[in-house]
Tab-separated table of C-alpha atoms in Angstrom:
chain	number	residue	atom	x	y	z
A	204	MET	CA	0.000	0.000	0.000
A	205	ALA	CA	1.960	2.980	-1.238
A	206	GLY	CA	1.194	6.493	-0.019
A	207	ARG	CA	-1.034	7.530	2.837
A	208	ARG	CA	-4.502	6.104	3.262
A	209	THR	CA	-6.855	8.704	4.700
A	210	ALA	CA	-10.582	8.431	5.354
A	211	LEU	CA	-13.050	11.097	6.458
A	212	ILE	CA	-16.421	9.919	7.760
A	213	VAL	CA	-19.185	12.535	7.934
A	214	ALA	CA	-22.088	11.355	10.092
A	215	ASN	CA	-25.104	13.458	10.999
A	216	ASP	CA	-28.010	11.930	12.876
A	217	GLU	CA	-29.294	14.982	14.770
A	218	TYR	CA	-30.580	18.176	13.165
A	219	ASP	CA	-31.569	21.533	14.573
A	220	HIS	CA	-34.364	21.983	12.019
A	221	GLU	CA	-37.542	20.233	13.086
A	222	GLY	CA	-38.318	19.262	9.506
A	223	LEU	CA	-35.278	16.975	9.299
A	224	ARG	CA	-35.888	13.765	11.127
A	225	ARG	CA	-33.336	12.320	13.478
A	226	LEU	CA	-31.618	9.350	11.843
A	227	SER	CA	-31.096	6.231	13.892
A	228	ALA	CA	-27.926	4.738	12.453
A	229	PRO	CA	-25.202	7.183	11.312
A	230	ALA	CA	-23.352	7.409	14.635
A	231	ALA	CA	-23.130	3.646	15.128
A	232	ASP	CA	-22.305	3.055	11.478
A	233	ALA	CA	-19.562	5.679	11.560
A	234	ALA	CA	-17.998	4.012	14.586
A	235	ALA	CA	-18.121	0.574	12.959
A	236	LEU	CA	-16.709	1.832	9.647
A	237	SER	CA	-13.986	3.775	11.435
A	238	GLN	CA	-12.940	0.680	13.344
A	239	VAL	CA	-12.644	-1.555	10.286
A	240	LEU	CA	-10.929	1.066	8.129
A	241	SER	CA	-8.366	1.933	10.802
A	242	ASP	CA	-7.595	-1.705	11.629
A	243	PRO	CA	-3.975	-2.266	10.489
A	244	ARG	CA	-4.866	-5.822	9.485
A	245	ILE	CA	-7.657	-4.640	7.191
A	246	GLY	CA	-7.760	-1.050	5.943
A	247	SER	CA	-4.753	0.690	7.545
A	248	PHE	CA	-6.472	4.051	7.024
A	249	GLU	CA	-5.947	7.166	9.075
A	250	VAL	CA	-9.573	7.833	9.979
A	251	GLN	CA	-11.263	11.044	11.076
A	252	VAL	CA	-14.933	11.222	12.055
A	253	VAL	CA	-17.013	14.421	11.880
A	254	HIS	CA	-20.179	13.854	13.874
A	255	ASN	CA	-23.142	16.247	14.095
A	256	GLN	CA	-21.174	19.338	13.099
A	257	PRO	CA	-22.442	22.494	11.334
A	258	ALA	CA	-21.963	22.841	7.585
A	259	HIS	CA	-18.983	25.196	7.717
A	260	ALA	CA	-17.056	22.846	10.040
A	261	VAL	CA	-17.726	19.888	7.728
A	262	GLN	CA	-16.583	21.872	4.693
A	263	VAL	CA	-13.281	22.732	6.372
A	264	ARG	CA	-12.575	19.065	7.088
A	265	ILE	CA	-13.467	18.055	3.525
A	266	GLU	CA	-11.241	20.758	2.049
A	267	ASP	CA	-8.378	19.675	4.328
A	268	LEU	CA	-8.793	16.080	3.160
A	269	PHE	CA	-8.435	16.979	-0.506
A	270	SER	CA	-5.986	19.887	-0.267
A	271	GLU	CA	-3.386	18.039	1.805
A	272	SER	CA	-3.272	14.948	-0.406
A	273	ARG	CA	-0.372	13.689	-2.484
A	274	PRO	CA	-0.448	11.780	-5.794
A	275	ASP	CA	0.075	8.346	-4.245
A	276	ASP	CA	-2.478	8.851	-1.448
A	277	LEU	CA	-5.761	6.989	-1.290
A	278	LEU	CA	-8.636	9.159	-0.054
A	279	LEU	CA	-12.023	7.906	1.101
A	280	LEU	CA	-14.933	10.229	1.944
A	281	HIS	CA	-18.082	8.739	3.455
A	282	PHE	CA	-21.381	10.571	4.019
A	283	SER	CA	-24.091	9.207	6.315
A	284	CYS	CA	-26.831	11.818	6.572
A	285	HIS	CA	-29.872	13.332	4.890
A	286	GLY	CA	-29.441	14.145	1.211
A	287	LEU	CA	-31.522	17.029	-0.105
A	288	LYS	CA	-32.285	18.337	-3.579
A	289	SER	CA	-32.788	22.047	-4.182
A	290	GLU	CA	-35.374	23.651	-6.483
A	291	SER	CA	-32.708	23.904	-9.170
A	292	GLY	CA	-31.921	20.187	-8.901
A	293	GLU	CA	-28.638	20.491	-7.007
A	294	LEU	CA	-27.760	17.820	-4.449
A	295	PHE	CA	-26.876	18.853	-0.886
A	296	PHE	CA	-25.741	16.899	2.177
A	297	ALA	CA	-27.408	17.975	5.408
A	298	ALA	CA	-25.386	19.104	8.421
A	299	ARG	CA	-26.395	19.811	12.009
A	300	ASN	CA	-27.510	23.375	11.234
A	301	THR	CA	-29.072	22.720	7.808
A	302	ARG	CA	-32.261	24.598	6.942
A	303	PRO	CA	-34.049	23.032	3.962
A	304	ASN	CA	-35.025	26.479	2.633
A	305	ARG	CA	-31.436	27.817	2.970
A	306	LEU	CA	-29.396	24.952	1.564
A	307	GLY	CA	-26.785	27.149	-0.095
A	308	SER	CA	-25.556	28.529	3.240
A	309	THR	CA	-26.393	25.732	5.690
A	310	ALA	CA	-25.610	22.496	3.818
A	311	ILE	CA	-22.709	20.930	1.892
A	312	SER	CA	-23.308	20.959	-1.846
A	313	ALA	CA	-22.308	18.144	-4.157
A	314	GLU	CA	-20.587	20.794	-6.267
A	315	PHE	CA	-18.359	21.700	-3.314
A	316	VAL	CA	-17.323	18.050	-3.007
A	317	GLN	CA	-16.706	17.833	-6.772
A	318	ARG	CA	-14.446	20.878	-6.693
A	319	GLY	CA	-12.426	19.345	-3.898
A	320	MET	CA	-12.056	16.072	-5.785
A	321	ARG	CA	-10.954	17.895	-8.938
A	322	ALA	CA	-8.391	19.997	-7.045
A	323	ALA	CA	-6.919	17.090	-5.074
A	324	ARG	CA	-3.507	15.820	-6.105
A	325	SER	CA	-4.452	12.272	-5.137
A	326	ARG	CA	-5.021	9.933	-8.055
A	327	SER	CA	-7.271	7.593	-6.040
A	328	ILE	CA	-10.428	9.002	-4.440
A	329	VAL	CA	-13.475	7.039	-3.331
A	330	LEU	CA	-16.781	8.647	-2.312
A	331	PHE	CA	-19.433	6.635	-0.435
A	332	LEU	CA	-22.914	8.158	-0.157
A	333	ASP	CA	-25.160	6.473	2.406
A	334	CYS	CA	-27.944	9.048	2.521
A	335	CYS	CA	-31.646	9.243	3.207
A	336	TYR	CA	-32.775	11.420	0.331
A	337	GLY	CA	-35.467	14.054	0.064
A	338	GLY	CA	-36.223	17.242	-1.841
A	339	ALA	CA	-36.170	20.819	-0.612
A	340	PHE	CA	-38.636	23.371	-1.864
A	341	SER	CA	-39.679	26.932	-1.188
A	342	GLN	CA	-41.804	27.867	1.758
A	343	GLY	CA	-45.458	27.157	1.108
A	344	VAL	CA	-44.932	24.798	-1.830
A	345	ALA	CA	-46.461	21.386	-1.265
A	346	VAL	CA	-45.003	18.668	-3.504
A	347	ARG	CA	-45.325	14.898	-3.418
A	348	ALA	CA	-43.153	13.565	-6.210
A	349	THR	CA	-42.803	9.906	-7.081
A	350	GLU	CA	-40.357	10.017	-9.958
A	351	ASP	CA	-36.764	8.919	-9.246
A	352	ILE	CA	-33.839	11.279	-9.521
A	353	ASN	CA	-30.509	9.610	-10.198
A	354	VAL	CA	-27.998	10.503	-7.509
A	355	LEU	CA	-25.040	9.932	-9.822
A	356	ASP	CA	-26.290	12.802	-11.983
A	357	SER	CA	-24.714	15.045	-9.338
A	358	PHE	CA	-21.350	13.342	-9.947
A	359	PRO	CA	-21.240	12.837	-13.732
A	360	ALA	CA	-18.338	11.087	-15.402
A	361	GLY	CA	-15.486	13.418	-16.243
A	362	LYS	CA	-16.636	16.061	-13.751
A	363	VAL	CA	-14.862	14.688	-10.716
A	364	GLY	CA	-11.350	14.685	-12.108
A	365	SER	CA	-10.738	13.781	-15.698
A	366	GLY	CA	-7.923	11.316	-16.200
A	367	ARG	CA	-7.695	10.442	-12.521
A	368	GLY	CA	-8.940	7.565	-10.419
A	369	ARG	CA	-12.327	8.510	-9.022
A	370	ALA	CA	-15.191	6.358	-7.808
A	371	VAL	CA	-18.625	7.256	-6.436
A	372	ILE	CA	-20.715	4.524	-4.823
A	373	THR	CA	-24.197	5.288	-3.532
A	374	ALA	CA	-26.509	3.373	-1.235
A	375	SER	CA	-29.397	3.883	-3.647
A	376	SER	CA	-29.707	4.889	-7.271
A	377	ALA	CA	-32.741	7.078	-6.701
A	378	MET	CA	-33.981	9.857	-4.425
A	379	GLU	CA	-37.538	9.648	-3.129
A	380	TYR	CA	-38.734	12.909	-1.693
A	381	SER	CA	-41.873	14.360	-0.181
A	382	PHE	CA	-42.112	17.864	1.231
A	383	GLU	CA	-44.996	19.959	2.498
A	384	GLY	CA	-43.749	23.525	2.897
A	385	ASP	CA	-40.163	23.006	4.043
A	386	ARG	CA	-40.902	19.958	6.197
A	387	LEU	CA	-39.567	16.606	5.098
A	388	ALA	CA	-42.315	13.988	5.088
A	389	ASN	CA	-40.634	10.718	4.320
A	390	ALA	CA	-43.187	8.047	5.009
A	391	ARG	CA	-40.726	5.183	4.775
A	392	GLY	CA	-38.631	6.418	7.668
A	393	ALA	CA	-34.918	6.996	7.756
A	394	GLN	CA	-32.870	3.821	7.615
A	395	PRO	CA	-29.486	4.589	6.041
A	396	SER	CA	-27.597	1.809	7.809
A	397	LEU	CA	-28.078	-1.113	5.432
A	398	PHE	CA	-25.426	0.057	2.969
A	399	THR	CA	-22.761	0.909	5.557
A	400	ALA	CA	-23.430	-2.301	7.471
A	401	ALA	CA	-22.768	-4.269	4.287
A	402	VAL	CA	-19.526	-2.345	3.661
A	403	VAL	CA	-18.331	-3.053	7.211
A	404	GLU	CA	-19.282	-6.723	7.048
A	405	GLY	CA	-17.620	-7.238	3.672
A	406	LEU	CA	-14.347	-5.706	4.850
A	407	ALA	CA	-14.282	-7.108	8.393
A	408	SER	CA	-15.172	-10.672	7.451
A	409	GLY	CA	-13.192	-10.744	4.217
A	410	GLU	CA	-16.234	-12.065	2.366
A	411	ALA	CA	-15.925	-9.216	-0.125
A	412	ASP	CA	-12.654	-10.819	-1.282
A	413	ARG	CA	-14.440	-12.770	-4.001
A	414	ASP	CA	-11.329	-14.189	-5.663
A	415	GLU	CA	-9.691	-14.916	-2.271
A	416	ASP	CA	-6.391	-13.357	-3.248
A	417	GLY	CA	-5.962	-11.676	0.136
A	418	TRP	CA	-7.139	-8.229	-1.056
A	419	VAL	CA	-10.532	-6.521	-1.321
A	420	SER	CA	-10.751	-4.403	-4.443
A	421	LEU	CA	-13.260	-1.595	-4.915
A	422	ASN	CA	-15.147	-3.601	-7.527
A	423	GLU	CA	-15.255	-6.678	-5.299
A	424	LEU	CA	-16.588	-4.592	-2.422
A	425	TYR	CA	-19.278	-3.048	-4.606
A	426	ASP	CA	-20.401	-6.452	-5.907
A	427	TYR	CA	-20.598	-7.782	-2.359
A	428	VAL	CA	-22.504	-4.735	-1.053
A	429	PHE	CA	-24.878	-4.786	-4.018
A	430	ASP	CA	-25.801	-8.421	-3.383
A	431	ARG	CA	-26.184	-7.959	0.382
A	432	VAL	CA	-28.358	-4.858	0.097
A	433	ARG	CA	-30.573	-6.338	-2.607
A	434	ASP	CA	-31.017	-9.547	-0.599
A	435	GLN	CA	-32.270	-7.589	2.405
A	436	ASN	CA	-34.206	-4.880	0.574
A	437	PRO	CA	-35.113	-5.502	-3.097
A	438	ASN	CA	-36.372	-1.906	-3.356
A	439	GLN	CA	-32.907	-0.456	-2.745
A	440	THR	CA	-30.319	-0.607	-5.511
A	441	PRO	CA	-26.758	0.594	-4.864
A	442	SER	CA	-25.069	2.214	-7.848
A	443	ARG	CA	-21.569	3.238	-8.854
A	444	ASN	CA	-19.637	5.481	-11.188
A	445	VAL	CA	-15.999	4.425	-11.460
A	446	GLU	CA	-13.340	6.203	-13.506
A	447	MET	CA	-10.230	4.157	-12.819
A	448	GLN	CA	-7.698	2.168	-14.731
A	449	GLY	CA	-7.003	-1.189	-13.156
A	450	GLU	CA	-8.037	-2.297	-9.689
A	451	LEU	CA	-8.051	-0.154	-6.561
A	452	TYR	CA	-7.503	-2.236	-3.437
A	453	LEU	CA	-9.241	-0.872	-0.369
A	454	ALA	CA	-8.314	-3.463	2.238
A	455	ARG	CA	-6.508	-6.643	3.078
A	456	SER	CA	-8.482	-9.827	3.558
A	457	SER	CA	-7.966	-12.510	6.154
A	458	ARG	CA	-9.455	-15.080	3.824
A	459	ARG	CA	-6.958	-17.592	2.573
A	460	ARG	CA	-7.651	-19.287	-0.679
A	461	ILE	CA	-7.207	-23.026	-0.494
A	462	ARG	CA	-7.643	-24.800	-3.796
A	463	PRO	CA	-8.679	-28.396	-3.006
A	464	LEU	CA	-6.316	-30.982	-4.457
A	465	PRO	CA	-8.242	-33.822	-6.127
A	466	ILE	CA	-7.840	-37.138	-4.361
A	467	PRO	CA	-5.830	-39.869	-6.156
A	468	ALA	CA	-7.723	-42.059	-8.600
A	469	GLU	CA	-7.204	-45.215	-6.535
A	470	VAL	CA	-8.655	-43.560	-3.415
A	471	GLU	CA	-11.644	-42.305	-5.395
A	472	ALA	CA	-12.128	-45.820	-6.801
A	473	ALA	CA	-12.086	-47.281	-3.285
A	474	ARG	CA	-14.525	-44.596	-2.052
A	475	THR	CA	-17.063	-45.636	-4.679
A	476	ASP	CA	-16.386	-49.405	-4.564
A	477	ALA	CA	-19.329	-51.774	-4.200
A	478	ASN	CA	-17.771	-53.369	-1.116
A	479	MET	CA	-18.704	-51.495	2.079
A	480	TYR	CA	-15.438	-52.390	3.808
A	481	THR	CA	-13.425	-51.049	0.887
A	482	ARG	CA	-15.318	-47.794	1.181
A	483	LEU	CA	-14.636	-47.711	4.930
A	484	GLY	CA	-10.946	-48.154	4.126
A	485	ALA	CA	-11.169	-45.178	1.783
A	486	VAL	CA	-12.762	-43.131	4.590
A	487	THR	CA	-9.816	-43.972	6.845
A	488	GLU	CA	-7.365	-42.869	4.163
A	489	LEU	CA	-9.289	-39.643	3.577
A	490	GLY	CA	-9.331	-38.992	7.323
A	491	SER	CA	-5.548	-39.235	7.515
A	492	ARG	CA	-5.245	-36.853	4.569
A	493	LEU	CA	-7.643	-34.453	6.296
A	494	ASP	CA	-5.355	-34.383	9.341
A	495	GLY	CA	-2.192	-33.726	7.313
A	496	GLU	CA	-0.087	-30.586	7.003
A	497	ASP	CA	-0.880	-30.083	3.303
A	498	LEU	CA	-3.937	-27.828	3.354
A	499	ALA	CA	-4.775	-28.332	-0.320
A	500	MET	CA	-4.707	-32.117	0.151
A	501	ALA	CA	-6.802	-31.770	3.324
A	502	ALA	CA	-9.364	-29.608	1.522
A	503	GLY	CA	-9.651	-32.209	-1.250
A	504	ALA	CA	-10.144	-34.979	1.320
A	505	TYR	CA	-12.808	-32.902	3.054
A	506	GLU	CA	-14.810	-32.498	-0.149
A	507	ALA	CA	-14.652	-36.255	-0.800
A	508	LEU	CA	-15.783	-37.027	2.762
A	509	VAL	CA	-18.706	-34.612	2.479
A	510	THR	CA	-19.794	-36.400	-0.689
A	511	THR	CA	-19.631	-39.727	1.181
A	512	ILE	CA	-21.703	-38.336	4.062
A	513	ARG	CA	-24.415	-37.265	1.654
A	514	SER	CA	-24.505	-40.344	-0.559
A	515	ASP	CA	-23.333	-43.488	1.248
A	516	ILE	CA	-25.112	-45.873	3.587
A	517	ARG	CA	-25.475	-44.990	7.230
A	518	SER	CA	-22.469	-46.858	8.650
A	519	VAL	CA	-20.051	-45.487	6.068
A	520	ALA	CA	-21.566	-41.986	6.269
A	521	GLU	CA	-21.183	-41.955	10.062
A	522	ALA	CA	-17.511	-42.952	9.762
A	523	ALA	CA	-16.973	-40.127	7.287
A	524	LYS	CA	-18.783	-37.661	9.555
A	525	ALA	CA	-16.623	-38.683	12.517
A	526	ALA	CA	-13.494	-37.953	10.441
A	527	VAL	CA	-14.859	-34.541	9.455
A	528	ASP	CA	-15.859	-33.676	13.030
A	529	LYS	CA	-12.277	-34.299	14.208
A	530	ALA	CA	-11.088	-31.627	11.765
A	531	ALA	CA	-13.775	-29.051	12.602
A	532	ILE	CA	-12.842	-25.769	14.279
A	533	ARG	CA	-12.431	-26.408	18.001
A	534	PRO	CA	-11.375	-23.690	20.465
A	535	ALA	CA	-9.561	-24.886	23.561
A	536	GLU	CA	-12.004	-22.776	25.586
A	537	THR	CA	-15.583	-21.848	24.821
A	538	TYR	CA	-16.054	-19.683	27.929
A	539	VAL	CA	-13.578	-16.952	28.838
A	540	ASP	CA	-14.013	-15.077	32.104
A	541	LEU	CA	-11.742	-12.025	32.092
A	542	GLY	CA	-12.583	-11.430	35.752
A	543	ARG	CA	-12.773	-8.048	37.475
A	544	SER	CA	-10.639	-5.191	36.172
A	545	PRO	CA	-10.310	-1.729	37.750
A	546	LEU	CA	-11.633	1.200	35.740
A	547	GLY	CA	-8.882	2.672	33.563
A	548	ALA	CA	-6.507	-0.266	34.119
A	549	PRO	CA	-4.681	-1.924	31.206
A	550	PRO	CA	-7.208	-4.004	29.236
A	551	PRO	CA	-7.371	-7.631	30.358
A	552	HIS	CA	-6.152	-9.997	27.676
A	553	HIS	CA	-6.581	-13.693	27.060
A	554	VAL	CA	-5.489	-16.000	24.240
A	555	VAL	CA	-7.607	-18.968	23.174
A	556	ARG	CA	-5.779	-21.683	21.260
A	557	LEU	CA	-7.453	-23.593	18.447
A	558	LEU	CA	-7.112	-27.348	18.601
A	559	GLY	CA	-7.011	-30.016	15.937
A	560	PRO	CA	-5.134	-30.484	12.655
A	561	PRO	CA	-3.931	-27.513	10.571
A	562	ILE	CA	-7.141	-27.231	8.572
A	563	ALA	CA	-9.102	-26.996	11.837
A	564	ARG	CA	-7.043	-23.992	12.922
A	565	LEU	CA	-7.999	-21.926	9.868
A	566	TYR	CA	-10.710	-19.506	10.893
A	567	ARG	CA	-12.058	-15.986	10.762
A	568	VAL	CA	-14.237	-14.015	13.141
A	569	ARG	CA	-17.731	-14.016	11.723
A	570	GLU	CA	-19.271	-11.769	14.366
A	571	ALA	CA	-18.463	-10.401	17.829
A	572	ASP	CA	-20.090	-8.014	20.276
A	573	ASP	CA	-18.805	-4.497	19.658
A	574	TRP	CA	-17.224	-4.187	23.136
A	575	ILE	CA	-15.014	-7.236	22.593
A	576	ARG	CA	-11.637	-6.614	20.982
A	577	VAL	CA	-10.521	-9.541	18.852
A	578	ASN	CA	-7.027	-10.166	17.518
A	579	GLU	CA	-6.858	-12.931	14.961
A	580	MET	CA	-3.597	-14.859	15.153
A	581	PRO	CA	-2.394	-18.025	13.411
A	582	GLY	CA	-3.944	-20.912	15.303
A	583	ALA	CA	-5.156	-18.702	18.146
A	584	LEU	CA	-7.478	-15.856	19.054
A	585	GLY	CA	-6.583	-12.886	21.248
A	586	ILE	CA	-9.425	-11.454	23.342
A	587	SER	CA	-9.410	-8.203	25.309
A	588	VAL	CA	-11.887	-5.643	26.623
A	589	GLY	CA	-11.594	-1.900	27.147
A	590	THR	CA	-11.702	-0.578	30.698
A	591	ASP	CA	-12.790	2.963	29.906
A	592	GLN	CA	-16.178	2.641	31.598
A	593	PRO	CA	-17.600	0.552	34.436
A	594	ARG	CA	-19.718	-2.331	33.229
A	595	SER	CA	-20.482	-5.989	33.697
A	596	LEU	CA	-21.066	-7.741	30.393
A	597	THR	CA	-21.359	-11.145	28.784
A	598	GLY	CA	-21.039	-11.498	25.020
A	599	THR	CA	-20.055	-13.894	22.267
A	600	ILE	CA	-17.578	-14.305	19.454
A	601	GLN	CA	-18.712	-16.294	16.428
A	602	LEU	CA	-15.926	-18.157	14.636
A	603	ARG	CA	-16.191	-19.674	11.185
A	604	GLY	CA	-13.626	-22.284	10.293
A	605	HIS	CA	-12.862	-23.984	7.022
A	606	ILE	CA	-14.894	-26.791	8.569
A	607	GLY	CA	-17.716	-25.812	10.882
A	608	GLU	CA	-18.407	-22.922	13.240
A	609	SER	CA	-17.940	-22.297	16.954
A	610	THR	CA	-18.943	-19.778	19.624
A	611	ILE	CA	-16.844	-18.383	22.455
A	612	THR	CA	-18.627	-16.677	25.348
A	613	VAL	CA	-16.767	-13.798	27.018
A	614	ALA	CA	-17.545	-12.287	30.437
A	615	VAL	CA	-15.944	-9.313	32.176
A	616	ALA	CA	-16.601	-6.870	35.008
A	617	VAL	CA	-14.987	-3.422	34.938
A	618	VAL	CA	-15.326	-1.886	38.396
A	619	PRO	CA	-14.499	1.595	39.729
A	620	GLN	CA	-11.153	1.849	41.470
A	621	LEU	CA	-11.330	2.145	45.255
A	622	GLU	CA	-9.540	5.196	46.616
A	623	ALA	CA	-6.422	4.307	48.575
A	624	PRO	CA	-6.865	5.040	52.329
A	625	SER	CA	-5.149	8.184	53.541
A	626	PRO	CA	-1.942	7.475	55.481
A	627	PRO	CA	-2.182	8.163	59.252
A	628	PRO	CA	-0.834	11.551	60.330
A	629	ILE	CA	2.793	11.544	61.323
A	630	ARG	CA	2.918	11.834	65.088
A	631	ASP	CA	5.252	14.474	66.467
A	632	GLN	CA	7.408	12.510	68.890
A	633	THR	CA	8.605	15.675	70.631
A	634	ALA	CA	5.325	17.548	70.887
A	635	HIS	CA	4.566	16.372	74.418
A	636	ALA	CA	8.100	15.832	75.671
A	637	PRO	CA	9.085	18.011	78.652
A	638	GLU	CA	11.411	20.821	77.731
A	639	ALA	CA	14.940	20.006	78.828
A	640	ILE	CA	16.737	22.686	80.780
A	641	GLY	CA	20.509	22.631	80.586
A	642	ARG	CA	22.888	22.192	83.572
A	643	SER	CA	20.253	20.781	85.899
A	644	PRO	CA	21.435	17.680	87.712
A	645	VAL	CA	17.830	16.809	88.466
A	646	VAL	CA	16.824	16.858	84.799
A	647	GLY	CA	19.976	14.981	83.924
A	648	TRP	CA	19.214	11.964	86.027
A	649	ILE	CA	15.488	12.132	85.244
A	650	SER	CA	16.234	11.721	81.499
A	651	GLY	CA	18.722	8.983	82.111
A	652	THR	CA	21.626	11.026	80.669
A	653	PRO	CA	24.421	12.779	82.468
A	654	PRO	CA	24.262	16.546	82.732
A	655	THR	CA	26.103	18.304	79.929
A	656	SER	CA	27.536	21.714	79.557
A	657	GLY	CA	25.681	24.090	77.287
A	658	ALA	CA	22.708	26.335	77.379
A	659	ILE	CA	19.842	23.954	76.567
A	660	ALA	CA	19.909	20.200	76.251
A	661	PRO	CA	18.306	18.653	73.162
A	662	PRO	CA	14.986	16.867	73.592
A	663	PRO	CA	15.382	13.218	74.526
A	664	HIS	CA	15.269	10.668	71.661
A	665	PRO	CA	12.384	8.191	71.977
A	666	GLN	CA	13.576	4.951	73.568
A	667	SER	CA	12.162	1.465	73.398
A	668	ASN	CA	10.450	0.348	76.599
A	669	THR	CA	11.405	-3.281	76.241
A	670	GLY	CA	14.473	-5.133	77.410
A	671	PRO	CA	16.611	-4.900	80.560
A	672	ALA	CA	18.864	-2.255	79.063
A	673	ALA	CA	15.911	0.045	78.545
A	674	GLU	CA	14.691	-0.519	82.095
A	675	THR	CA	18.134	0.275	83.500
A	676	SER	CA	18.588	3.469	81.473
A	677	ALA	CA	15.148	4.754	82.495
A	678	LYS	CA	15.904	4.622	86.252
A	679	PRO	CA	17.754	7.408	88.150
A	680	ASN	CA	21.095	6.642	89.749
A	681	GLN	CA	20.300	5.505	93.290
A	682	GLY	CA	23.826	6.413	94.394
A	683	ASP	CA	23.186	10.080	93.661
A	684	PRO	CA	23.338	12.107	96.923
A	685	LEU	CA	20.199	14.058	96.099
A	686	TYR	CA	18.295	10.839	95.442
A	687	ARG	CA	19.430	9.368	98.796
A	688	PHE	CA	18.455	12.581	100.598
A	689	LEU	CA	14.962	12.655	99.082
A	690	ALA	CA	14.373	8.958	99.597
A	691	ARG	CA	15.430	9.168	103.268
A	692	ASN	CA	13.235	12.181	104.120
A	693	LEU	CA	10.268	11.791	101.773
A	694	GLY	CA	10.222	8.139	100.953
A	695	THR	CA	10.277	6.687	97.472
A	696	ALA	CA	6.610	7.626	96.794
A	697	GLY	CA	7.283	11.276	97.488
A	698	ILE	CA	10.152	11.672	95.078
A	699	PRO	CA	7.925	12.642	92.037
A	700	ILE	CA	6.301	15.402	94.140
A	701	ALA	CA	9.685	16.715	95.168
A	702	ILE	CA	10.910	16.690	91.608
A	703	ALA	CA	7.856	18.685	90.473
A	704	VAL	CA	8.473	21.252	93.228
A	705	VAL	CA	12.123	21.623	92.235
A	706	LEU	CA	11.225	22.103	88.571
A	707	LEU	CA	8.648	24.741	89.484
A	708	LEU	CA	11.216	26.640	91.557
A	709	LEU	CA	13.735	26.528	88.722
A	710	LEU	CA	11.175	27.892	86.268
A	711	LEU	CA	10.322	30.734	88.684
A	712	LEU	CA	13.995	31.606	89.105
A	713	VAL	CA	14.556	31.689	85.358
A	714	ALA	CA	11.462	33.812	84.802
A	715	GLY	CA	12.448	36.296	87.525
A	716	SER	CA	16.050	36.764	86.491
A	717	PRO	CA	16.785	40.025	84.554
């Protein structure tokens, strides 16, 4: 993929004007399309989404897309919104502030988009129009028109960049409109999601890769979308206008083409032999081929076994079915509990291995709940979940193998983080310690330290109260003359009172000295 790959998705589902109905799908469709286009395994686009913005803001983003392009860039512009036709027949795309009777100043004209496409240096530009169409008329004019107006008339060949690669693909070939005054009266309702859903499914699943060459071309995608839309709504017909030389590849495909190798003539002869036991021997041989490393040989054996299941007698058909079942897709786990994850934590991740022979480990994700992140790996499946919002969910992942299908159930609980408890306040060890007064023999032996010279002794360091050493250091020296004098005259119980009296006298002396 040479050059940059840039996509701009314009989605408008809410409108200020009461005459423009709110659309139900553009926001969700834009998110799904953005995800598949930006996936490095699929589209590798740099994607920007403009959601419910006024017309002038949308025009700036469109002009930036085209003006900043280079020749080798691939540009993709997608509209999901109301499409309106003016009295003069000009097509407009509705924005948040669009007024149906002031389209020129409040909507994005198809001509504006054409000018941007013509001015762009890029040689590869794709425009997707997934719009609910209606007509806009002057105030007071009541019109109910039934004739179709071809959308591609607004993007005629040669007008969007002569000699360059340009493609316009629309969700419908016609515009049905019904206005009374300037109020849109679309009786069918607004359902613009069918087209975009088909685009997303074709790219994400790889089913749009019709030739299974590992790439989804623009023409392949259109053919796939056309068939899907027509199957679900025969009244809607997607259309295209492509001015390109050669193929334009929009995305990679996870589909791997396996061309079945025909089984040897002698094995085919044994499979169709009149003797039941000979046919059972052929089933055994086909089963061993199905389990082998050669995928083409395994695919050929699988086709032969399926034919046997459908056409042979019960005993032989059951043996063939047992061989096929052993090679069907088989995840090592069908229930994955990602547990409880704190809000905002790294996403929990789990890998599910696929069991069985090589052909059983070929698979693709057919469908998964939108909150489940899936990473397809050779022979395994990576599963993770975002932790950006608290939730408790259970969902499924549908896997389609070369043989069979399987479902994996995923459960997770994202819970708010508990605030860490505040640490206890640091206690000031010296706040309640008695102030030490220097050169006092009484204070000296009370603190357990000898009197020192100096003005003021430092506060005592906290000591442990355990152990004999601590008990010894905490007691005054009983050989001290003052201690013996106090003990003899006051008794041991009166010593604390005497000490308090002495301290009080010392404080009074200090306070009264000049």
